[in-house]
Every structure is written in C-alpha cells, then in structure tokens.
Amino acid sequence: MKNKRTVLVTGGCGFIGANFVRLLREEYGDWRIINLDKLTYAGNLKKLQGISEGEMYRFVKGDICDGALVAELFVAEQIDTVVHFAAESHVDRSITGPADFIQTNIVGTFTLLEAARKSWDKGGTGEENNCFLHVSTDEVYGSLGSTGFFTETTAFDPRSPYSASKASSDHLVNAYFHTYGLPVRLTNCSNNYGPYQFPEKLIPLVFNNSMHGKSLPVYGDGKNVRDWLYVKDHCEAIVAVLQKGQNGQCYNIGGNNEKENLEVVTVICDILDRKLGLPESGQPRRSLITFVEDRLGHDRRYAIDASKIKDQLDWEPQVTFEAGMEKTVDWYLENQDWVREIVDGSYTKYYKQMYTV
Ligand code: NAD
Ligand code: TDX
C-alpha cells in the first residue's frame, strides 16, 4: 500500500470537504492536497484558516466543469487520487432551481472522469494505486417505509433533482469503471452534521434561529427520519475506502442514528437551554418550533446498512449522536462569528484577505 499521495480534493471549501482537508493535514501529513473549489455560496475559505499554502497544500479557485483547467491540473500536479466532494448539495435549492445541480453534479463529475481517464491512460502518474473516489449520498436509493435499510445493492430510486443528479453521477462513475477500467470507488453516506455546515441545513439552521429567537421551521409532521453521522466519522470512512477499499466497489456509510426531525430539533433546543439558560422570553427554545408546509417529494425515511464497510474495511462510527450533538452545539457557540458572517454575506472577505484578487 502506497503512503504518499497527491490528492485532488474537489469542493474542499464546503462542509465535508473542509473537514476532510483538515483531517488530512492533521493526520496524513505526507499526502499532498490540491483543493479545487469554485467558492459558490457554500464554499468558504475561512473554514481552512490556519492551513497554509505551500508544497503540501494548494488552493485553486475554479470550476470542475472547466475541462481545460481540470486536465491541466491532472498533468501539472501529477494527481494520483481524486476525492470528489464538489456538488450542489441542498435539496430545497434543487427544487427551486435544478439547473446548477445538473451542471455541477452531472457535467462536473463527467469532466473530472474524462480528465482522470485521459491523464491516467497516458500513464499520467504511472501508478497502480490511482483512485477516483466519488462521494455520494444515501438519497440515491429513494425513500424507505418504517422498516428496512439501504444496502449497496438497493436499486436507485431518486426523487428530488438533487438525488437524481447524484444518482446520475454515480452511474457515470460506475460506467467509467466497467467501460474504461478507471480505478473508481464510490461511497453513499447518510446525513452529516458537525462544524462548518452551511446554515441552510437543518441542524445549523435550527441552532442559528434559536439563538435569535426566530421560529424553527419543521417540514410536514416532523416525523421524517434521517440517519445522522458526525462529519469526522464520514471523513475517516473515506480514508478507509482509499486505503483499504477495492476498485469498482461502492460502500454505504451511516451512523446507525435514525432520528425523526422533530427529535433532532428538540435536542438542539434542549442543549441550548441547558448551556445558556432560558432565553429572555422565559420560554424553552422548543416553543419556537413551527410546523410548516412540507418539502415537495419529501423522502420519508433513510436508513443505512453499513455492515459492508464495517466487515471489509473495519470502519465504524466513533461518535454517538448524543456526544456529536454536544460537540456540534459547542462548536457553533464558539464560532458564532462564522455563522453570522455567512448569514450576512461578509465571509467573502476571506478570499480577498488570503489571495490577491
Ligand atoms: P457543500 O454544499 O457544503 O459544499 C460543496 C462545495 O463544492 C462548496 O465548497 C462549493 O463551493 C463547491 N462547488 C460547488 N460547485 C462547484 C463547482 N462547479 N466546481 C468546484 N467547486 C464547486 O456540500 P457538503 O455538504 O460538504 O457535501 C459534499 C459532498 O458530499 C457532496 O457531493 C454531497 O452530495 C455529498 N454528501 C453530503 C452529505 C451531507 O449530509 N452534507 C451526505 C452525503 C453525501
Ligand atoms: O428548515 C428545515 N426544516 C426541516 O424540517 C430544513 C432545512 C430541513 N428540514 C427537514 C428536511 C429533512 O427531512 O430536515 C431533514 C434534513 O434536511 P436537510 O438538512 O436539508 O438535509 P437532507 O435534505 O436530508 O439532505 C442532506 O443529507 C443528505 C444533505 O443536504 C445532502 O447533501 C445529503 O446528500
């Protein structure tokens, strides 16, 4: 097994990508990282403050759909590993505006696959350990009833423009394995939570609204179920797939933490009440919960059977839901500036501070 790698991380300024870059810098210091990110509304350089540019880390502002840029990076940087996070990731946005999802998630993934195929076919790095790891979601499998789990052989049944675009990209990645022999691996993961998540997603949104006495919108009856995984556990699973996984294989990743949305919202409120005391209103924060119109096509339940990655790669989550939520609320309390700057839009100043533009 090869220790040194040159990893193209796409979307390394997003929520999971930034946590992944941080994990690599902390624990895999001999892996060189090229972070390619377009810095959409969801990408933020402040997530990577403290990680300096140099021989082992380079940030490139660019679009994964830019074929010339991506091809040049493969050759110039001698990329041998791709960890592909970059995507449009928010289901609600895919309902109101699907075009960017089709472009980035499908065309962008295709562009990266082509660059890898052409570079590696030519013997680009000449290594047998080349690996294109595509980071995908459990949402490709559709919606479960009250029982059952998604396995790696569950048929795809995506229901939102987001999940359909991710399913398309998964199919393309598999096709490049079967057709061209490209050394690909896929992961399909459940809902992540933890530091640096954009406050449009349920957990940081509820944190931010409850800190400002705003209502906490719960879609439908609040009984939709998600399987929550602490983001560092996901990042460690990705490293395990890179180090021990097999080409052409897909690995489901999950936290074994199925929760109804209403329970998740209530847990955040109760942790905040305990840590900060009741707000000025004297009412517990859970009184801010407001049931609102349901998301269109809202998947009822996701649940992952993660026994393949446990049995074959010896990975299982280390952080319980209770411990992860405590850590997450603490992080958001300590980093309220980060949330505020995202919400008011002033986070873009970090690009200007860190790079000459
Ligand atoms: P995110 O929205 O927080 O970050 C996405 C990043 O990709 C941003 O930094 C953005 O600037 C970048 N990006 C978007 N379009 C780009 C483009 N065209 N070119 C280059 N960069 C671009 O997303 P996330 O929550 O960190 O998710 C990362 C990946 O993990 C996605 O592929 C998502 O489908 C998958 N995933 C997420 C979860 C979850 O719970 N968040 C669960 C399973 C899988
Ligand atoms: O305000 C809200 N109220 C609410 O009830 C929001 C934002 C969400 N919800 C519900 C919808 C979902 O059932 O909470 C659940 C979680 O919603 P999101 O945080 O938007 O996540 P989800 O739609 O489940 O998708 C996430 O997990 C899988 C990520 O955004 C995807 O990128 C990932 O693939």
Short mmCIF file of C-alpha atoms and ligand atoms in Angstrom, two decimals:
data_model
loop_
_atom_site.label_atom_id
_atom_site.label_comp_id
_atom_site.label_asym_id
_atom_site.label_seq_id
_atom_site.Cartn_x
_atom_site.Cartn_y
_atom_site.Cartn_z
CA MET A 1 0.00 0.00 0.00
CA LYS A 2 1.28 3.40 -1.01
CA ASN A 3 1.64 6.02 1.72
CA LYS A 4 2.30 9.17 -0.25
CA ARG A 5 -0.44 10.55 -2.44
CA THR A 6 -1.26 13.68 -4.40
CA VAL A 7 -4.95 14.15 -3.79
CA LEU A 8 -7.22 16.37 -5.84
CA VAL A 9 -9.94 17.29 -3.35
CA THR A 10 -12.87 18.90 -5.14
CA GLY A 11 -15.16 21.07 -3.04
CA GLY A 12 -12.60 21.30 -0.23
CA CYS A 13 -14.12 24.59 0.93
CA GLY A 14 -17.53 23.01 1.54
CA PHE A 15 -18.76 21.46 4.77
CA ILE A 16 -17.46 17.90 4.43
CA GLY A 17 -14.57 18.81 2.11
CA ALA A 18 -13.13 21.30 4.61
CA ASN A 19 -13.40 18.79 7.45
CA PHE A 20 -11.65 16.26 5.18
CA VAL A 21 -8.82 18.66 4.27
CA ARG A 22 -8.36 19.42 7.98
CA LEU A 23 -8.24 15.68 8.81
CA LEU A 24 -5.63 15.04 6.11
CA ARG A 25 -3.48 17.96 7.26
CA GLU A 26 -3.67 16.80 10.88
CA GLU A 27 -3.19 13.07 10.40
CA TYR A 28 -1.88 12.35 6.88
CA GLY A 29 0.84 14.98 6.55
CA ASP A 30 2.58 13.22 3.65
CA TRP A 31 -0.50 13.43 1.42
CA ARG A 32 -0.25 16.45 -0.90
CA ILE A 33 -3.56 18.22 -1.38
CA ILE A 34 -4.79 20.24 -4.33
CA ASN A 35 -8.11 21.78 -3.32
CA LEU A 36 -10.22 22.76 -6.35
CA ASP A 37 -13.28 24.77 -5.38
CA LYS A 38 -15.41 27.30 -7.24
CA LEU A 39 -16.33 29.09 -3.99
CA THR A 40 -20.05 29.09 -4.63
CA TYR A 41 -22.31 30.45 -1.89
CA ALA A 42 -21.49 27.21 0.00
CA GLY A 43 -17.69 27.45 -0.26
CA ASN A 44 -15.83 29.47 2.32
CA LEU A 45 -12.07 29.87 2.81
CA LYS A 46 -12.44 30.73 6.48
CA LYS A 47 -13.13 27.03 7.07
CA LEU A 48 -9.49 26.42 6.15
CA GLN A 49 -7.91 29.30 8.04
CA GLY A 50 -4.65 28.17 9.60
CA ILE A 51 -3.82 25.79 6.73
CA SER A 52 -1.05 27.49 4.82
CA GLU A 53 -0.33 27.14 1.15
CA GLY A 54 2.93 25.51 0.22
CA GLU A 55 4.36 22.32 -1.21
CA MET A 56 1.80 20.11 0.56
CA TYR A 57 -1.34 22.22 0.11
CA ARG A 58 -2.54 24.35 -2.77
CA PHE A 59 -5.90 26.03 -3.25
CA VAL A 60 -7.18 26.52 -6.80
CA LYS A 61 -10.30 28.60 -7.34
CA GLY A 62 -12.04 27.01 -10.28
CA ASP A 63 -14.97 25.08 -11.66
CA ILE A 64 -14.97 21.29 -12.01
CA CYS A 65 -16.88 21.82 -15.29
CA ASP A 66 -13.85 23.65 -16.75
CA GLY A 67 -12.32 20.80 -18.78
CA ALA A 68 -9.13 22.65 -19.70
CA LEU A 69 -8.39 23.65 -16.10
CA VAL A 70 -9.09 20.18 -14.73
CA ALA A 71 -6.99 18.45 -17.42
CA GLU A 72 -4.11 20.83 -16.77
CA LEU A 73 -4.25 20.16 -13.02
CA PHE A 74 -4.04 16.39 -13.52
CA VAL A 75 -0.86 16.77 -15.55
CA ALA A 76 0.80 19.70 -13.79
CA GLU A 77 0.16 18.38 -10.28
CA GLN A 78 0.58 14.66 -11.11
CA ILE A 79 -2.72 13.82 -9.44
CA ASP A 80 -2.97 10.15 -8.44
CA THR A 81 -6.04 10.33 -6.19
CA VAL A 82 -9.31 12.20 -6.53
CA VAL A 83 -11.74 12.70 -3.66
CA HIS A 84 -14.72 14.29 -5.33
CA PHE A 85 -16.97 16.26 -2.97
CA ALA A 86 -17.83 19.28 -5.13
CA ALA A 87 -21.55 19.46 -5.70
CA GLU A 88 -24.66 21.47 -5.28
CA SER A 89 -25.87 19.79 -2.11
CA HIS A 90 -29.09 21.33 -0.80
CA VAL A 91 -32.33 19.51 -1.66
CA ASP A 92 -34.56 22.58 -1.23
CA ARG A 93 -32.44 24.59 -3.68
CA SER A 94 -32.65 21.73 -6.19
CA ILE A 95 -36.44 22.02 -6.06
CA THR A 96 -36.49 25.76 -6.73
CA GLY A 97 -33.55 25.80 -9.19
CA PRO A 98 -32.32 22.46 -10.54
CA ALA A 99 -30.08 23.73 -13.38
CA ASP A 100 -26.91 24.19 -11.29
CA PHE A 101 -27.37 20.68 -9.91
CA ILE A 102 -27.41 19.17 -13.39
CA GLN A 103 -24.38 21.20 -14.42
CA THR A 104 -22.11 20.69 -11.43
CA ASN A 105 -23.21 17.28 -10.22
CA ILE A 106 -23.50 15.56 -13.60
CA VAL A 107 -21.43 17.56 -16.11
CA GLY A 108 -18.81 18.37 -13.46
CA THR A 109 -18.38 14.72 -12.49
CA PHE A 110 -18.18 13.75 -16.17
CA THR A 111 -15.49 16.40 -16.73
CA LEU A 112 -13.40 15.04 -13.86
CA LEU A 113 -13.81 11.45 -15.04
CA GLU A 114 -12.65 12.38 -18.53
CA ALA A 115 -9.60 14.21 -17.18
CA ALA A 116 -8.69 11.24 -14.98
CA ARG A 117 -9.16 8.76 -17.84
CA LYS A 118 -7.06 10.75 -20.27
CA SER A 119 -4.32 11.55 -17.78
CA TRP A 120 -4.11 8.09 -16.25
CA ASP A 121 -4.46 6.30 -19.61
CA LYS A 122 -1.35 8.08 -20.75
CA GLY A 123 0.37 6.72 -17.71
CA GLY A 124 -0.01 10.15 -16.09
CA THR A 125 1.35 9.05 -12.76
CA GLY A 126 2.12 5.50 -13.85
CA GLU A 127 0.84 4.19 -10.53
CA GLU A 128 -1.34 1.18 -9.92
CA ASN A 129 -2.73 2.88 -6.82
CA ASN A 130 -4.56 5.64 -8.68
CA CYS A 131 -8.02 6.12 -7.26
CA PHE A 132 -11.07 8.22 -8.15
CA LEU A 133 -13.32 8.28 -5.09
CA HIS A 134 -16.78 9.70 -5.70
CA VAL A 135 -18.56 10.96 -2.57
CA SER A 136 -22.28 10.36 -2.90
CA THR A 137 -25.40 10.14 -0.81
CA ASP A 138 -27.94 7.67 0.53
CA GLU A 139 -30.64 9.80 -1.15
CA VAL A 140 -29.98 7.99 -4.46
CA TYR A 141 -31.81 4.97 -3.03
CA GLY A 142 -35.07 6.89 -2.55
CA SER A 143 -37.39 6.66 0.42
CA LEU A 144 -37.97 3.83 2.93
CA GLY A 145 -41.13 2.96 4.82
CA SER A 146 -40.96 2.35 8.55
CA THR A 147 -38.70 -0.71 8.19
CA GLY A 148 -35.69 -1.82 6.15
CA PHE A 149 -32.26 -0.45 5.30
CA PHE A 150 -30.43 0.64 2.17
CA THR A 151 -27.66 -1.76 1.15
CA GLU A 152 -25.14 -1.34 -1.67
CA THR A 153 -27.42 -3.43 -3.92
CA THR A 154 -30.63 -1.46 -3.29
CA ALA A 155 -31.94 -0.21 -6.65
CA PHE A 156 -31.60 3.53 -7.22
CA ASP A 157 -34.89 5.43 -6.93
CA PRO A 158 -34.03 9.14 -6.61
CA ARG A 159 -36.93 11.53 -6.10
CA SER A 160 -35.50 15.07 -5.97
CA PRO A 161 -33.50 16.88 -8.65
CA TYR A 162 -30.58 16.75 -6.18
CA SER A 163 -30.72 12.99 -5.64
CA ALA A 164 -31.38 12.36 -9.34
CA SER A 165 -28.27 14.37 -10.22
CA LYS A 166 -26.19 12.44 -7.68
CA ALA A 167 -27.58 9.11 -8.96
CA SER A 168 -26.63 10.16 -12.49
CA SER A 169 -23.10 10.93 -11.39
CA ASP A 170 -22.87 7.58 -9.55
CA HIS A 171 -23.92 5.80 -12.75
CA LEU A 172 -21.28 7.68 -14.76
CA VAL A 173 -18.59 6.78 -12.24
CA ASN A 174 -19.57 3.09 -12.42
CA ALA A 175 -19.67 3.25 -16.21
CA TYR A 176 -16.08 4.53 -16.31
CA PHE A 177 -15.03 1.51 -14.26
CA HIS A 178 -16.77 -1.04 -16.45
CA THR A 179 -16.04 0.62 -19.80
CA TYR A 180 -12.57 2.07 -19.36
CA GLY A 181 -11.27 0.30 -16.28
CA LEU A 182 -10.89 3.62 -14.46
CA PRO A 183 -9.98 2.83 -10.82
CA VAL A 184 -13.09 4.24 -9.16
CA ARG A 185 -14.65 3.77 -5.73
CA LEU A 186 -17.99 5.11 -4.52
CA THR A 187 -19.37 5.99 -1.13
CA ASN A 188 -23.03 6.64 -0.34
CA CYS A 189 -23.36 8.33 3.01
CA SER A 190 -26.21 9.38 5.27
CA ASN A 191 -26.82 12.89 6.70
CA ASN A 192 -23.70 14.53 8.13
CA TYR A 193 -23.54 17.11 10.90
CA GLY A 194 -20.73 18.95 12.68
CA PRO A 195 -18.53 22.05 12.30
CA TYR A 196 -18.72 24.31 9.23
CA GLN A 197 -22.10 23.18 7.87
CA PHE A 198 -23.85 25.89 5.89
CA PRO A 199 -26.78 27.25 7.93
CA GLU A 200 -29.38 26.31 5.33
CA LYS A 201 -29.23 22.67 6.50
CA LEU A 202 -31.46 21.55 9.36
CA ILE A 203 -29.02 21.43 12.30
CA PRO A 204 -27.12 24.73 11.83
CA LEU A 205 -30.35 26.45 10.75
CA VAL A 206 -32.07 25.42 13.97
CA PHE A 207 -29.04 26.48 16.01
CA ASN A 208 -28.92 29.91 14.37
CA ASN A 209 -32.66 30.58 14.51
CA SER A 210 -32.98 29.53 18.12
CA MET A 211 -30.06 31.80 19.08
CA HIS A 212 -32.00 34.72 17.60
CA GLY A 213 -35.45 33.81 18.90
CA LYS A 214 -36.68 33.02 15.39
CA SER A 215 -39.17 30.28 14.58
CA LEU A 216 -37.83 26.79 13.88
CA PRO A 217 -39.44 25.51 10.68
CA VAL A 218 -40.22 21.79 10.78
CA TYR A 219 -41.49 20.44 7.46
CA GLY A 220 -44.73 18.44 7.44
CA ASP A 221 -45.36 16.43 10.60
CA GLY A 222 -41.66 16.34 11.62
CA LYS A 223 -41.65 12.55 11.55
CA ASN A 224 -39.33 12.14 8.55
CA VAL A 225 -36.32 10.10 9.58
CA ARG A 226 -32.66 10.70 8.76
CA ASP A 227 -29.61 8.69 9.86
CA TRP A 228 -27.15 11.20 11.34
CA LEU A 229 -23.35 10.80 11.15
CA TYR A 230 -20.74 13.07 12.72
CA VAL A 231 -18.71 14.55 9.87
CA LYS A 232 -15.30 13.41 11.16
CA ASP A 233 -16.55 9.82 11.13
CA HIS A 234 -17.50 10.26 7.47
CA CYS A 235 -14.05 11.69 6.65
CA GLU A 236 -12.35 8.75 8.36
CA ALA A 237 -14.55 6.34 6.40
CA ILE A 238 -13.37 7.98 3.17
CA VAL A 239 -9.73 7.49 4.21
CA ALA A 240 -10.51 3.82 4.96
CA VAL A 241 -12.03 3.39 1.49
CA LEU A 242 -8.96 4.99 -0.09
CA GLN A 243 -6.55 2.85 1.89
CA LYS A 244 -8.34 -0.48 2.06
CA GLY A 245 -11.23 -0.41 -0.43
CA GLN A 246 -11.42 -2.10 -3.81
CA ASN A 247 -11.83 -0.53 -7.21
CA GLY A 248 -15.30 -0.74 -8.71
CA GLN A 249 -16.87 -1.11 -5.27
CA CYS A 250 -19.46 1.01 -3.54
CA TYR A 251 -19.54 1.41 0.26
CA ASN A 252 -22.54 2.63 2.24
CA ILE A 253 -21.61 4.84 5.21
CA GLY A 254 -24.03 5.54 8.03
CA GLY A 255 -24.21 6.47 11.67
CA ASN A 256 -26.81 3.98 12.86
CA ASN A 257 -28.51 7.02 14.40
CA GLU A 258 -32.01 7.14 12.99
CA LYS A 259 -33.90 10.15 14.33
CA GLU A 260 -37.14 11.89 13.48
CA ASN A 261 -36.56 15.53 12.52
CA LEU A 262 -38.65 16.75 15.43
CA GLU A 263 -36.40 14.90 17.87
CA VAL A 264 -33.27 16.44 16.31
CA VAL A 265 -34.72 19.95 16.61
CA THR A 266 -35.80 19.35 20.20
CA VAL A 267 -32.37 18.01 21.18
CA ILE A 268 -30.66 21.19 19.91
CA CYS A 269 -33.15 23.39 21.78
CA ASP A 270 -32.70 21.46 25.00
CA ILE A 271 -28.89 21.51 24.82
CA LEU A 272 -29.00 25.29 24.33
CA ASP A 273 -31.44 25.76 27.23
CA ARG A 274 -29.13 23.72 29.46
CA LYS A 275 -25.95 25.52 28.39
CA LEU A 276 -27.29 29.08 28.19
CA GLY A 277 -30.37 29.06 30.39
CA LEU A 278 -33.79 30.03 29.08
CA PRO A 279 -33.96 32.97 26.67
CA GLU A 280 -35.41 36.36 27.72
CA SER A 281 -38.91 35.19 26.84
CA GLY A 282 -38.63 32.69 29.70
CA GLN A 283 -39.95 30.01 27.31
CA PRO A 284 -37.90 26.93 26.45
CA ARG A 285 -36.44 27.20 22.95
CA ARG A 286 -38.52 24.24 21.75
CA SER A 287 -41.54 26.58 21.95
CA LEU A 288 -40.14 28.19 18.75
CA ILE A 289 -40.91 25.03 16.75
CA THR A 290 -43.32 25.82 13.92
CA PHE A 291 -44.75 23.21 11.59
CA VAL A 292 -44.59 24.50 8.03
CA GLU A 293 -45.59 23.24 4.61
CA ASP A 294 -43.87 20.01 3.68
CA ARG A 295 -40.94 19.82 1.24
CA LEU A 296 -42.13 18.69 -2.22
CA GLY A 297 -41.45 14.99 -2.69
CA HIS A 298 -40.07 14.80 0.86
CA ASP A 299 -38.42 11.38 1.37
CA ARG A 300 -39.90 9.79 4.47
CA ARG A 301 -37.07 7.74 5.87
CA TYR A 302 -33.42 6.98 5.14
CA ALA A 303 -31.54 4.22 6.96
CA ILE A 304 -28.19 2.76 6.04
CA ASP A 305 -26.92 -0.77 6.43
CA ALA A 306 -23.21 -0.07 6.88
CA SER A 307 -22.15 -3.67 7.51
CA LYS A 308 -20.08 -3.93 4.30
CA ILE A 309 -17.65 -1.15 5.27
CA LYS A 310 -17.53 -2.48 8.83
CA ASP A 311 -16.83 -6.08 7.82
CA GLN A 312 -14.50 -5.39 4.90
CA LEU A 313 -12.69 -2.18 5.90
CA ASP A 314 -13.00 -2.28 9.67
CA TRP A 315 -14.68 1.15 9.85
CA GLU A 316 -17.47 2.07 12.19
CA PRO A 317 -18.57 5.40 13.63
CA GLN A 318 -16.77 6.55 16.77
CA VAL A 319 -19.05 9.41 17.79
CA THR A 320 -22.51 8.76 19.24
CA PHE A 321 -25.38 11.07 18.33
CA GLU A 322 -25.50 12.47 21.88
CA ALA A 323 -21.75 13.20 22.00
CA GLY A 324 -21.74 14.54 18.43
CA MET A 325 -24.60 16.93 19.10
CA GLU A 326 -22.89 18.27 22.24
CA LYS A 327 -19.67 18.82 20.28
CA THR A 328 -21.56 20.42 17.42
CA VAL A 329 -23.54 22.83 19.58
CA ASP A 330 -20.33 23.76 21.45
CA TRP A 331 -18.58 24.41 18.13
CA TYR A 332 -21.40 26.66 16.87
CA LEU A 333 -21.47 28.51 20.20
CA GLU A 334 -17.73 29.12 19.98
CA ASN A 335 -17.92 30.09 16.30
CA GLN A 336 -20.95 32.35 16.18
CA ASP A 337 -18.94 34.84 14.10
CA TRP A 338 -18.57 32.20 11.40
CA VAL A 339 -22.34 31.68 11.22
CA ARG A 340 -23.03 35.43 11.37
CA GLU A 341 -20.61 36.17 8.53
CA ILE A 342 -22.25 33.53 6.37
CA VAL A 343 -25.71 34.79 7.08
CA ASP A 344 -24.78 38.45 6.40
CA GLY A 345 -22.60 37.55 3.38
CA SER A 346 -19.37 39.13 4.68
CA TYR A 347 -17.47 35.81 4.60
CA THR A 348 -16.27 36.60 1.07
CA LYS A 349 -13.68 38.93 2.63
CA TYR A 350 -11.55 35.87 3.50
CA TYR A 351 -10.87 35.27 -0.17
CA LYS A 352 -9.64 38.83 -0.56
CA GLN A 353 -7.57 38.57 2.62
CA MET A 354 -5.94 35.26 1.73
CA TYR A 355 -5.45 35.84 -2.01
CA THR A 356 -4.61 38.84 -4.12
CA VAL A 357 -7.58 39.46 -6.37
P1 NAD B 1 -21.42 21.84 0.50
O1 NAD B 1 -22.57 22.40 -0.28
O2 NAD B 1 -21.21 22.29 1.89
O3 NAD B 1 -20.06 22.12 -0.28
C1 NAD B 1 -19.95 21.98 -1.67
C2 NAD B 1 -18.63 22.60 -2.11
O4 NAD B 1 -18.47 22.38 -3.52
C3 NAD B 1 -18.55 24.11 -1.88
O5 NAD B 1 -17.30 24.46 -1.32
C4 NAD B 1 -18.71 24.69 -3.27
O6 NAD B 1 -18.04 25.95 -3.43
C5 NAD B 1 -18.08 23.60 -4.13
N1 NAD B 1 -18.58 23.61 -5.51
C6 NAD B 1 -19.88 23.65 -5.90
N2 NAD B 1 -19.95 23.65 -7.24
C7 NAD B 1 -18.67 23.60 -7.70
C8 NAD B 1 -18.09 23.57 -9.00
N3 NAD B 1 -18.84 23.59 -10.10
N4 NAD B 1 -16.74 23.48 -9.10
C9 NAD B 1 -15.97 23.47 -7.99
N5 NAD B 1 -16.46 23.53 -6.75
C10 NAD B 1 -17.80 23.59 -6.60
O7 NAD B 1 -21.61 20.26 0.42
P2 NAD B 1 -21.30 19.14 1.51
O8 NAD B 1 -22.46 19.03 2.42
O9 NAD B 1 -19.93 19.35 2.05
O10 NAD B 1 -21.31 17.83 0.59
C11 NAD B 1 -20.11 17.41 -0.08
C12 NAD B 1 -20.40 16.18 -0.91
O11 NAD B 1 -20.87 15.14 -0.05
C13 NAD B 1 -21.49 16.38 -1.97
O12 NAD B 1 -21.11 15.70 -3.12
C14 NAD B 1 -22.73 15.76 -1.35
O13 NAD B 1 -23.60 15.27 -2.34
C15 NAD B 1 -22.12 14.64 -0.53
N6 NAD B 1 -22.89 14.25 0.66
C16 NAD B 1 -23.26 15.19 1.59
C17 NAD B 1 -23.94 14.78 2.73
C18 NAD B 1 -24.35 15.77 3.79
O14 NAD B 1 -25.04 15.39 4.73
N7 NAD B 1 -23.95 17.03 3.72
C19 NAD B 1 -24.25 13.42 2.91
C20 NAD B 1 -23.86 12.50 1.94
C21 NAD B 1 -23.18 12.92 0.82
O1 TDX B 2 -35.79 24.04 7.76
C1 TDX B 2 -35.82 22.80 7.63
N1 TDX B 2 -36.83 22.08 8.21
C2 TDX B 2 -36.94 20.72 8.09
O2 TDX B 2 -37.87 20.11 8.62
C3 TDX B 2 -34.82 22.09 6.86
C4 TDX B 2 -33.70 22.85 6.20
C5 TDX B 2 -34.94 20.73 6.76
N2 TDX B 2 -35.98 20.05 7.33
C6 TDX B 2 -36.04 18.59 7.20
C7 TDX B 2 -35.90 18.05 5.81
C8 TDX B 2 -35.19 16.74 6.03
O3 TDX B 2 -36.14 15.71 6.29
O4 TDX B 2 -34.93 18.08 7.94
C9 TDX B 2 -34.33 16.96 7.27
C10 TDX B 2 -32.89 17.31 6.96
O5 TDX B 2 -32.90 18.31 5.96
P1 TDX B 2 -31.53 18.88 5.32
O6 TDX B 2 -30.64 19.34 6.40
O7 TDX B 2 -31.92 19.83 4.24
O8 TDX B 2 -30.88 17.54 4.73
P2 TDX B 2 -31.41 16.45 3.68
O9 TDX B 2 -32.44 17.01 2.78
O10 TDX B 2 -31.77 15.21 4.45
O11 TDX B 2 -30.07 16.21 2.81
C11 TDX B 2 -28.78 16.17 3.46
O12 TDX B 2 -28.35 14.84 3.66
C12 TDX B 2 -28.01 14.08 2.53
C13 TDX B 2 -27.75 16.93 2.63
O13 TDX B 2 -28.19 18.25 2.42
C14 TDX B 2 -27.48 16.22 1.32
O14 TDX B 2 -26.45 16.88 0.60
C15 TDX B 2 -27.04 14.81 1.62
O15 TDX B 2 -26.88 14.09 0.43
#
